[in-house]
Each structure stands twice: as C-alpha cells, then as structure tokens.
Amino acid sequence: MQIVKYAFQQHGDDRGMLVALEEYNDIPFEIKRVYYMYDTKEGVTRGYHAHKSLKQILICIHGSCKIRLDNGREKKIVSLEKPYEGLYVPNNMWREMYDFSPDAVLMVLASEVYREEDYIRDYDTFLKMVKEGLEHA
Ligand code: T46
C-alpha cells in the first residue's frame, strides 16, 4: 500500500509560520468541505469506516495523532505530528484515528459534502466490496 503524505510549503519569517493550501495546487481535488475534531478524549479511537467516493487530506494542525489505514489487504499506521504535513486518504480505505494528544486538532479537507450514504461502516461489507472491486478490475 502506498502512503501519500504531503509536506506542504511553509512560509516562515521572523513572525512565525504560515501554510497556504489551494485546491488542485497543494490539494489534489476541489475542496468542498472542511471539518476538524478537537478535545478528543484519552484512549478514544474514531473512524472505523471507509468511503465509497470521498477523498480527503488529514492534517493534525495542533498536537499529534495516529491514523491506521487498511485497504482490505494491507494495514499501515501513519503518525501526524506536524502542522505542515497532510495525509491523503483515498476512497475505499478503512481508517481509524487514535492516540490523540490532549491538545490535538485534526483538520480534514474533503472532496465532497457530507453524505451518510457514502460511508461503509461495516468492516465485513468493506472487505466484500474490496474483493468484488478486485474481481471486476
Ligand atoms: C472521516 C474521518 C477522518 C456532520 O454532520 N458533518 C460532517 O461533515 C462530519 C464529518 C460529521 N458530521 C456528524 C456526523 C456524526 O453525528 O458529526 C458526527 C461525528 O461524525 P463521525 O462519527 O463520522 O466522525 P469520525 O471522527 O468517526 O469520522 C470523521 C468523518 O466522518 C469521516 O468522513 O473520514 O473523520
């Protein structure tokens, strides 16, 4: 499984740092939605789902967290701990977010507006869809 982790350009001067993200330039899709999670309680794991078509970039703009990615064949863990790093999470990828530091703010740039129908929340259904996708590829 190929992990795509971006190191965004940092504009720094003696005042501090700034990162600017433009759709299609820095982000490989049109940004239709931005959301973020914070105050995540100790020991909590979020996610436990995949998306049929949604593509996203995850950026831990403060603090740190870990992301477990699973394409149905292979699993990988990615740490996000820099505000200039972005993890690309394509569709058909199971994700779990965990090990949030108490100060973590995980921001997500999304290619689609929120649609519950796009979620695959059952792991066996996800595995079945991956298998069927491979058979029809
Ligand atoms: C994902 C990971 C990384 C909305 O009303 N609008 C939204 O845009 C989102 C993202 C959520 N919600 C509501 C739906 C639920 O009642 O907020 C509540 C929490 O959402 P959820 O349990 O899906 O959150 P996570 O942290 O498990 O997953 C989220 C995204 O939903 C998901 O697309 O890839 O972050």
mmCIF file with all atom_site columns, N, CA and C in Angstrom, residues 38-96:
data_model
loop_
_atom_site.group_PDB
_atom_site.id
_atom_site.type_symbol
_atom_site.label_atom_id
_atom_site.label_alt_id
_atom_site.label_comp_id
_atom_site.label_asym_id
_atom_site.label_entity_id
_atom_site.label_seq_id
_atom_site.pdbx_PDB_ins_code
_atom_site.Cartn_x
_atom_site.Cartn_y
_atom_site.Cartn_z
_atom_site.occupancy
_atom_site.B_iso_or_equiv
_atom_site.pdbx_formal_charge
_atom_site.auth_seq_id
_atom_site.auth_comp_id
_atom_site.auth_asym_id
_atom_site.auth_atom_id
_atom_site.pdbx_PDB_model_num
ATOM 1   N N  . TYR A 1 38 ? -11.458 18.060 17.853 1.00 0.00 ? 38 TYR A N  1
ATOM 2   C CA . TYR A 1 38 ? -10.589 18.506 18.937 1.00 0.00 ? 38 TYR A CA 1
ATOM 3   C C  . TYR A 1 38 ? -11.196 18.014 20.244 1.00 0.00 ? 38 TYR A C  1
ATOM 4   N N  . ASP A 1 39 ? -10.449 18.167 21.326 1.00 0.00 ? 39 ASP A N  1
ATOM 5   C CA . ASP A 1 39 ? -10.942 17.702 22.629 1.00 0.00 ? 39 ASP A CA 1
ATOM 6   C C  . ASP A 1 39 ? -11.224 16.203 22.610 1.00 0.00 ? 39 ASP A C  1
ATOM 7   N N  . THR A 1 40 ? -10.520 15.461 21.801 1.00 0.00 ? 40 THR A N  1
ATOM 8   C CA . THR A 1 40 ? -10.746 14.014 21.729 1.00 0.00 ? 40 THR A CA 1
ATOM 9   C C  . THR A 1 40 ? -10.285 13.389 23.040 1.00 0.00 ? 40 THR A C  1
ATOM 10  N N  . LYS A 1 41 ? -11.138 12.602 23.619 1.00 0.00 ? 41 LYS A N  1
ATOM 11  C CA . LYS A 1 41 ? -10.855 12.048 24.950 1.00 0.00 ? 41 LYS A CA 1
ATOM 12  C C  . LYS A 1 41 ? -9.766  10.981 24.879 1.00 0.00 ? 41 LYS A C  1
ATOM 13  N N  . GLU A 1 42 ? -9.045  10.852 25.992 1.00 0.00 ? 42 GLU A N  1
ATOM 14  C CA . GLU A 1 42 ? -7.932  9.908  26.079 1.00 0.00 ? 42 GLU A CA 1
ATOM 15  C C  . GLU A 1 42 ? -8.406  8.481  25.781 1.00 0.00 ? 42 GLU A C  1
ATOM 16  N N  . GLY A 1 43 ? -7.638  7.779  24.976 1.00 0.00 ? 43 GLY A N  1
ATOM 17  C CA . GLY A 1 43 ? -7.940  6.370  24.698 1.00 0.00 ? 43 GLY A CA 1
ATOM 18  C C  . GLY A 1 43 ? -8.993  6.149  23.620 1.00 0.00 ? 43 GLY A C  1
ATOM 19  N N  . VAL A 1 44 ? -9.546  7.241  23.085 1.00 0.00 ? 44 VAL A N  1
ATOM 20  C CA . VAL A 1 44 ? -10.627 7.112  22.096 1.00 0.00 ? 44 VAL A CA 1
ATOM 21  C C  . VAL A 1 44 ? -10.061 6.798  20.711 1.00 0.00 ? 44 VAL A C  1
ATOM 22  N N  . THR A 1 45 ? -10.755 5.916  19.989 1.00 0.00 ? 45 THR A N  1
ATOM 23  C CA . THR A 1 45 ? -10.467 5.701  18.569 1.00 0.00 ? 45 THR A CA 1
ATOM 24  C C  . THR A 1 45 ? -11.704 6.129  17.784 1.00 0.00 ? 45 THR A C  1
ATOM 25  N N  . ARG A 1 46 ? -11.501 6.974  16.767 1.00 0.00 ? 46 ARG A N  1
ATOM 26  C CA . ARG A 1 46 ? -12.600 7.438  15.919 1.00 0.00 ? 46 ARG A CA 1
ATOM 27  C C  . ARG A 1 46 ? -12.486 6.778  14.554 1.00 0.00 ? 46 ARG A C  1
ATOM 28  N N  . GLY A 1 47 ? -13.457 7.022  13.708 1.00 0.00 ? 47 GLY A N  1
ATOM 29  C CA . GLY A 1 47 ? -13.411 6.475  12.357 1.00 0.00 ? 47 GLY A CA 1
ATOM 30  C C  . GLY A 1 47 ? -14.144 5.158  12.295 1.00 0.00 ? 47 GLY A C  1
ATOM 31  N N  . TYR A 1 48 ? -13.420 4.063  12.043 1.00 0.00 ? 48 TYR A N  1
ATOM 32  C CA . TYR A 1 48 ? -13.993 2.732  11.852 1.00 0.00 ? 48 TYR A CA 1
ATOM 33  C C  . TYR A 1 48 ? -14.956 2.748  10.659 1.00 0.00 ? 48 TYR A C  1
ATOM 34  N N  . HIS A 1 49 ? -14.497 3.292  9.560  1.00 0.00 ? 49 HIS A N  1
ATOM 35  C CA . HIS A 1 49 ? -15.314 3.264  8.350  1.00 0.00 ? 49 HIS A CA 1
ATOM 36  C C  . HIS A 1 49 ? -14.435 3.528  7.133  1.00 0.00 ? 49 HIS A C  1
ATOM 37  N N  . ALA A 1 50 ? -15.030 3.321  5.960  1.00 0.00 ? 50 ALA A N  1
ATOM 38  C CA . ALA A 1 50 ? -14.397 3.701  4.687  1.00 0.00 ? 50 ALA A CA 1
ATOM 39  C C  . ALA A 1 50 ? -15.421 4.555  3.935  1.00 0.00 ? 50 ALA A C  1
ATOM 40  N N  . HIS A 1 51 ? -14.996 5.124  2.827  1.00 0.00 ? 51 HIS A N  1
ATOM 41  C CA . HIS A 1 51 ? -15.909 5.913  1.993  1.00 0.00 ? 51 HIS A CA 1
ATOM 42  C C  . HIS A 1 51 ? -15.941 5.348  0.588  1.00 0.00 ? 51 HIS A C  1
ATOM 43  N N  . LYS A 1 52 ? -17.131 5.378  -0.010 1.00 0.00 ? 52 LYS A N  1
ATOM 44  C CA . LYS A 1 52 ? -17.272 4.860  -1.377 1.00 0.00 ? 52 LYS A CA 1
ATOM 45  C C  . LYS A 1 52 ? -16.578 5.777  -2.372 1.00 0.00 ? 52 LYS A C  1
ATOM 46  N N  . SER A 1 53 ? -16.734 7.108  -2.209 1.00 0.00 ? 53 SER A N  1
ATOM 47  C CA . SER A 1 53 ? -16.115 8.000  -3.205 1.00 0.00 ? 53 SER A CA 1
ATOM 48  C C  . SER A 1 53 ? -15.325 9.163  -2.604 1.00 0.00 ? 53 SER A C  1
ATOM 49  N N  . LEU A 1 54 ? -15.509 9.459  -1.334 1.00 0.00 ? 54 LEU A N  1
ATOM 50  C CA . LEU A 1 54 ? -14.857 10.627 -0.721 1.00 0.00 ? 54 LEU A CA 1
ATOM 51  C C  . LEU A 1 54 ? -13.334 10.479 -0.644 1.00 0.00 ? 54 LEU A C  1
ATOM 52  N N  . LYS A 1 55 ? -12.653 11.572 -1.009 1.00 0.00 ? 55 LYS A N  1
ATOM 53  C CA . LYS A 1 55 ? -11.193 11.646 -0.857 1.00 0.00 ? 55 LYS A CA 1
ATOM 54  C C  . LYS A 1 55 ? -10.898 12.766 0.127  1.00 0.00 ? 55 LYS A C  1
ATOM 55  N N  . GLN A 1 56 ? -9.871  12.581 0.950  1.00 0.00 ? 56 GLN A N  1
ATOM 56  C CA . GLN A 1 56 ? -9.617  13.564 1.992  1.00 0.00 ? 56 GLN A CA 1
ATOM 57  C C  . GLN A 1 56 ? -8.121  13.758 2.229  1.00 0.00 ? 56 GLN A C  1
ATOM 58  N N  . ILE A 1 57 ? -7.801  14.913 2.802  1.00 0.00 ? 57 ILE A N  1
ATOM 59  C CA . ILE A 1 57 ? -6.455  15.165 3.320  1.00 0.00 ? 57 ILE A CA 1
ATOM 60  C C  . ILE A 1 57 ? -6.601  15.440 4.809  1.00 0.00 ? 57 ILE A C  1
ATOM 61  N N  . LEU A 1 58 ? -5.867  14.695 5.631  1.00 0.00 ? 58 LEU A N  1
ATOM 62  C CA . LEU A 1 58 ? -5.910  14.861 7.087  1.00 0.00 ? 58 LEU A CA 1
ATOM 63  C C  . LEU A 1 58 ? -4.675  15.627 7.536  1.00 0.00 ? 58 LEU A C  1
ATOM 64  N N  . ILE A 1 59 ? -4.892  16.676 8.307  1.00 0.00 ? 59 ILE A N  1
ATOM 65  C CA . ILE A 1 59 ? -3.778  17.494 8.795  1.00 0.00 ? 59 ILE A CA 1
ATOM 66  C C  . ILE A 1 59 ? -3.953  17.693 10.299 1.00 0.00 ? 59 ILE A C  1
ATOM 67  N N  . CYS A 1 60 ? -2.988  17.261 11.069 1.00 0.00 ? 60 CYS A N  1
ATOM 68  C CA . CYS A 1 60 ? -3.061  17.492 12.512 1.00 0.00 ? 60 CYS A CA 1
ATOM 69  C C  . CYS A 1 60 ? -2.421  18.853 12.763 1.00 0.00 ? 60 CYS A C  1
ATOM 70  N N  . ILE A 1 61 ? -3.250  19.901 12.760 1.00 0.00 ? 61 ILE A N  1
ATOM 71  C CA . ILE A 1 61 ? -2.707  21.265 12.796 1.00 0.00 ? 61 ILE A CA 1
ATOM 72  C C  . ILE A 1 61 ? -2.209  21.651 14.196 1.00 0.00 ? 61 ILE A C  1
ATOM 73  N N  . HIS A 1 62 ? -2.543  20.839 15.194 1.00 0.00 ? 62 HIS A N  1
ATOM 74  C CA . HIS A 1 62 ? -2.003  21.068 16.547 1.00 0.00 ? 62 HIS A CA 1
ATOM 75  C C  . HIS A 1 62 ? -1.943  19.730 17.261 1.00 0.00 ? 62 HIS A C  1
ATOM 76  N N  . GLY A 1 63 ? -0.887  19.475 18.002 1.00 0.00 ? 63 GLY A N  1
ATOM 77  C CA . GLY A 1 63 ? -0.770  18.209 18.720 1.00 0.00 ? 63 GLY A CA 1
ATOM 78  C C  . GLY A 1 63 ? -0.427  17.070 17.759 1.00 0.00 ? 63 GLY A C  1
ATOM 79  N N  . SER A 1 64 ? -0.842  15.874 18.133 1.00 0.00 ? 64 SER A N  1
ATOM 80  C CA . SER A 1 64 ? -0.488  14.706 17.317 1.00 0.00 ? 64 SER A CA 1
ATOM 81  C C  . SER A 1 64 ? -1.569  13.628 17.423 1.00 0.00 ? 64 SER A C  1
ATOM 82  N N  . CYS A 1 65 ? -1.576  12.754 16.444 1.00 0.00 ? 65 CYS A N  1
ATOM 83  C CA . CYS A 1 65 ? -2.458  11.579 16.482 1.00 0.00 ? 65 CYS A CA 1
ATOM 84  C C  . CYS A 1 65 ? -1.916  10.547 15.501 1.00 0.00 ? 65 CYS A C  1
ATOM 85  N N  . LYS A 1 66 ? -2.517  9.375  15.510 1.00 0.00 ? 66 LYS A N  1
ATOM 86  C CA . LYS A 1 66 ? -2.110  8.314  14.584 1.00 0.00 ? 66 LYS A CA 1
ATOM 87  C C  . LYS A 1 66 ? -3.314  7.899  13.741 1.00 0.00 ? 66 LYS A C  1
ATOM 88  N N  . ILE A 1 67 ? -3.017  7.483  12.518 1.00 0.00 ? 67 ILE A N  1
ATOM 89  C CA . ILE A 1 67 ? -4.064  7.028  11.608 1.00 0.00 ? 67 ILE A CA 1
ATOM 90  C C  . ILE A 1 67 ? -3.718  5.613  11.165 1.00 0.00 ? 67 ILE A C  1
ATOM 91  N N  . ARG A 1 68 ? -4.663  4.695  11.331 1.00 0.00 ? 68 ARG A N  1
ATOM 92  C CA . ARG A 1 68 ? -4.478  3.341  10.817 1.00 0.00 ? 68 ARG A CA 1
ATOM 93  C C  . ARG A 1 68 ? -5.250  3.243  9.502  1.00 0.00 ? 68 ARG A C  1
ATOM 94  N N  . LEU A 1 69 ? -4.538  2.941  8.432  1.00 0.00 ? 69 LEU A N  1
ATOM 95  C CA . LEU A 1 69 ? -5.177  2.800  7.118  1.00 0.00 ? 69 LEU A CA 1
ATOM 96  C C  . LEU A 1 69 ? -5.183  1.330  6.732  1.00 0.00 ? 69 LEU A C  1
ATOM 97  N N  . ASP A 1 70 ? -6.258  0.913  6.092  1.00 0.00 ? 70 ASP A N  1
ATOM 98  C CA . ASP A 1 70 ? -6.452  -0.500 5.763  1.00 0.00 ? 70 ASP A CA 1
ATOM 99  C C  . ASP A 1 70 ? -7.176  -0.545 4.411  1.00 0.00 ? 70 ASP A C  1
ATOM 100 N N  . ASN A 1 71 ? -6.503  -1.107 3.407  1.00 0.00 ? 71 ASN A N  1
ATOM 101 C CA . ASN A 1 71 ? -7.143  -1.181 2.081  1.00 0.00 ? 71 ASN A CA 1
ATOM 102 C C  . ASN A 1 71 ? -7.808  -2.535 1.846  1.00 0.00 ? 71 ASN A C  1
ATOM 103 N N  . GLY A 1 72 ? -7.927  -3.313 2.928  1.00 0.00 ? 72 GLY A N  1
ATOM 104 C CA . GLY A 1 72 ? -8.568  -4.623 2.819  1.00 0.00 ? 72 GLY A CA 1
ATOM 105 C C  . GLY A 1 72 ? -7.570  -5.745 2.601  1.00 0.00 ? 72 GLY A C  1
ATOM 106 N N  . ARG A 1 73 ? -6.353  -5.372 2.248  1.00 0.00 ? 73 ARG A N  1
ATOM 107 C CA . ARG A 1 73 ? -5.300  -6.375 2.024  1.00 0.00 ? 73 ARG A CA 1
ATOM 108 C C  . ARG A 1 73 ? -4.119  -6.121 2.941  1.00 0.00 ? 73 ARG A C  1
ATOM 109 N N  . GLU A 1 74 ? -3.915  -4.827 3.244  1.00 0.00 ? 74 GLU A N  1
ATOM 110 C CA . GLU A 1 74 ? -2.736  -4.407 3.989  1.00 0.00 ? 74 GLU A CA 1
ATOM 111 C C  . GLU A 1 74 ? -3.127  -3.279 4.940  1.00 0.00 ? 74 GLU A C  1
ATOM 112 N N  . LYS A 1 75 ? -2.445  -3.204 6.085  1.00 0.00 ? 75 LYS A N  1
ATOM 113 C CA . LYS A 1 75 ? -2.701  -2.120 7.047  1.00 0.00 ? 75 LYS A CA 1
ATOM 114 C C  . LYS A 1 75 ? -1.414  -1.348 7.274  1.00 0.00 ? 75 LYS A C  1
ATOM 115 N N  . LYS A 1 76 ? -1.533  -0.029 7.409  1.00 0.00 ? 76 LYS A N  1
ATOM 116 C CA . LYS A 1 76 ? -0.357  0.778  7.740  1.00 0.00 ? 76 LYS A CA 1
ATOM 117 C C  . LYS A 1 76 ? -0.745  1.834  8.753  1.00 0.00 ? 76 LYS A C  1
ATOM 118 N N  . ILE A 1 77 ? 0.213   2.217  9.590  1.00 0.00 ? 77 ILE A N  1
ATOM 119 C CA . ILE A 1 77 ? -0.024  3.253  10.597 1.00 0.00 ? 77 ILE A CA 1
ATOM 120 C C  . ILE A 1 77 ? 0.813   4.472  10.245 1.00 0.00 ? 77 ILE A C  1
ATOM 121 N N  . VAL A 1 78 ? 0.171   5.625  10.278 1.00 0.00 ? 78 VAL A N  1
ATOM 122 C CA . VAL A 1 78 ? 0.865   6.874  9.960  1.00 0.00 ? 78 VAL A CA 1
ATOM 123 C C  . VAL A 1 78 ? 0.712   7.814  11.155 1.00 0.00 ? 78 VAL A C  1
ATOM 124 N N  . SER A 1 79 ? 1.815   8.430  11.578 1.00 0.00 ? 79 SER A N  1
ATOM 125 C CA . SER A 1 79 ? 1.751   9.436  12.645 1.00 0.00 ? 79 SER A CA 1
ATOM 126 C C  . SER A 1 79 ? 1.634   10.808 12.019 1.00 0.00 ? 79 SER A C  1
ATOM 127 N N  . LEU A 1 80 ? 0.736   11.612 12.574 1.00 0.00 ? 80 LEU A N  1
ATOM 128 C CA . LEU A 1 80 ? 0.633   13.009 12.138 1.00 0.00 ? 80 LEU A CA 1
ATOM 129 C C  . LEU A 1 80 ? 1.001   13.869 13.334 1.00 0.00 ? 80 LEU A C  1
ATOM 130 N N  . GLU A 1 81 ? 2.057   14.630 13.186 1.00 0.00 ? 81 GLU A N  1
ATOM 131 C CA . GLU A 1 81 ? 2.515   15.420 14.341 1.00 0.00 ? 81 GLU A CA 1
ATOM 132 C C  . GLU A 1 81 ? 3.076   16.785 13.963 1.00 0.00 ? 81 GLU A C  1
ATOM 133 N N  . LYS A 1 82 ? 2.938   17.133 12.669 1.00 0.00 ? 82 LYS A N  1
ATOM 134 C CA . LYS A 1 82 ? 3.435   18.447 12.218 1.00 0.00 ? 82 LYS A CA 1
ATOM 135 C C  . LYS A 1 82 ? 2.299   19.180 11.509 1.00 0.00 ? 82 LYS A C  1
ATOM 136 N N  . PRO A 1 83 ? 2.134   20.480 11.771 1.00 0.00 ? 83 PRO A N  1
ATOM 137 C CA . PRO A 1 83 ? 1.017   21.201 11.150 1.00 0.00 ? 83 PRO A CA 1
ATOM 138 C C  . PRO A 1 83 ? 1.180   21.417 9.647  1.00 0.00 ? 83 PRO A C  1
ATOM 139 N N  . TYR A 1 84 ? 2.342   21.074 9.097  1.00 0.00 ? 84 TYR A N  1
ATOM 140 C CA . TYR A 1 84 ? 2.561   21.226 7.652  1.00 0.00 ? 84 TYR A CA 1
ATOM 141 C C  . TYR A 1 84 ? 2.537   19.879 6.913  1.00 0.00 ? 84 TYR A C  1
ATOM 142 N N  . GLU A 1 85 ? 2.095   18.811 7.621  1.00 0.00 ? 85 GLU A N  1
ATOM 143 C CA . GLU A 1 85 ? 2.011   17.505 6.971  1.00 0.00 ? 85 GLU A CA 1
ATOM 144 C C  . GLU A 1 85 ? 0.557   17.143 6.679  1.00 0.00 ? 85 GLU A C  1
ATOM 145 N N  . GLY A 1 86 ? 0.320   16.568 5.522  1.00 0.00 ? 86 GLY A N  1
ATOM 146 C CA . GLY A 1 86 ? -1.039  16.153 5.168  1.00 0.00 ? 86 GLY A CA 1
ATOM 147 C C  . GLY A 1 86 ? -1.048  14.724 4.665  1.00 0.00 ? 86 GLY A C  1
ATOM 148 N N  . LEU A 1 87 ? -1.965  13.929 5.193  1.00 0.00 ? 87 LEU A N  1
ATOM 149 C CA . LEU A 1 87 ? -2.087  12.532 4.763  1.00 0.00 ? 87 LEU A CA 1
ATOM 150 C C  . LEU A 1 87 ? -3.257  12.406 3.802  1.00 0.00 ? 87 LEU A C  1
ATOM 151 N N  . TYR A 1 88 ? -2.988  11.900 2.624  1.00 0.00 ? 88 TYR A N  1
ATOM 152 C CA . TYR A 1 88 ? -4.048  11.664 1.640  1.00 0.00 ? 88 TYR A CA 1
ATOM 153 C C  . TYR A 1 88 ? -4.735  10.337 1.949  1.00 0.00 ? 88 TYR A C  1
ATOM 154 N N  . VAL A 1 89 ? -6.050  10.392 2.096  1.00 0.00 ? 89 VAL A N  1
ATOM 155 C CA . VAL A 1 89 ? -6.825  9.168  2.339  1.00 0.00 ? 89 VAL A CA 1
ATOM 156 C C  . VAL A 1 89 ? -7.827  9.018  1.190  1.00 0.00 ? 89 VAL A C  1
ATOM 157 N N  . PRO A 1 90 ? -7.572  8.071  0.294  1.00 0.00 ? 90 PRO A N  1
ATOM 158 C CA . PRO A 1 90 ? -8.467  7.895  -0.852 1.00 0.00 ? 90 PRO A CA 1
ATOM 159 C C  . PRO A 1 90 ? -9.753  7.176  -0.460 1.00 0.00 ? 90 PRO A C  1
ATOM 160 N N  . ASN A 1 91 ? -10.668 7.080  -1.407 1.00 0.00 ? 91 ASN A N  1
ATOM 161 C CA . ASN A 1 91 ? -11.878 6.293  -1.175 1.00 0.00 ? 91 ASN A CA 1
ATOM 162 C C  . ASN A 1 91 ? -11.496 4.806  -1.056 1.00 0.00 ? 91 ASN A C  1
ATOM 163 N N  . ASN A 1 92 ? -12.433 4.014  -0.599 1.00 0.00 ? 92 ASN A N  1
ATOM 164 C CA . ASN A 1 92 ? -12.204 2.563  -0.405 1.00 0.00 ? 92 ASN A CA 1
ATOM 165 C C  . ASN A 1 92 ? -11.029 2.261  0.519  1.00 0.00 ? 92 ASN A C  1
ATOM 166 N N  . MET A 1 93 ? -10.875 3.068  1.531  1.00 0.00 ? 93 MET A N  1
ATOM 167 C CA . MET A 1 93 ? -9.790  2.867  2.504  1.00 0.00 ? 93 MET A CA 1
ATOM 168 C C  . MET A 1 93 ? -10.393 2.944  3.909  1.00 0.00 ? 93 MET A C  1
ATOM 169 N N  . TRP A 1 94 ? -10.298 1.849  4.646  1.00 0.00 ? 94 TRP A N  1
ATOM 170 C CA . TRP A 1 94 ? -10.773 1.849  6.037  1.00 0.00 ? 94 TRP A CA 1
ATOM 171 C C  . TRP A 1 94 ? -9.819  2.704  6.859  1.00 0.00 ? 94 TRP A C  1
ATOM 172 N N  . ARG A 1 95 ? -10.349 3.564  7.752  1.00 0.00 ? 95 ARG A N  1
ATOM 173 C CA . ARG A 1 95 ? -9.486  4.416  8.577  1.00 0.00 ? 95 ARG A CA 1
ATOM 174 C C  . ARG A 1 95 ? -9.908  4.423  10.036 1.00 0.00 ? 95 ARG A C  1
ATOM 175 N N  . GLU A 1 96 ? -8.914  4.458  10.900 1.00 0.00 ? 96 GLU A N  1
ATOM 176 C CA . GLU A 1 96 ? -9.140  4.600  12.339 1.00 0.00 ? 96 GLU A CA 1
ATOM 177 C C  . GLU A 1 96 ? -8.153  5.637  12.843 1.00 0.00 ? 96 GLU A C  1
#
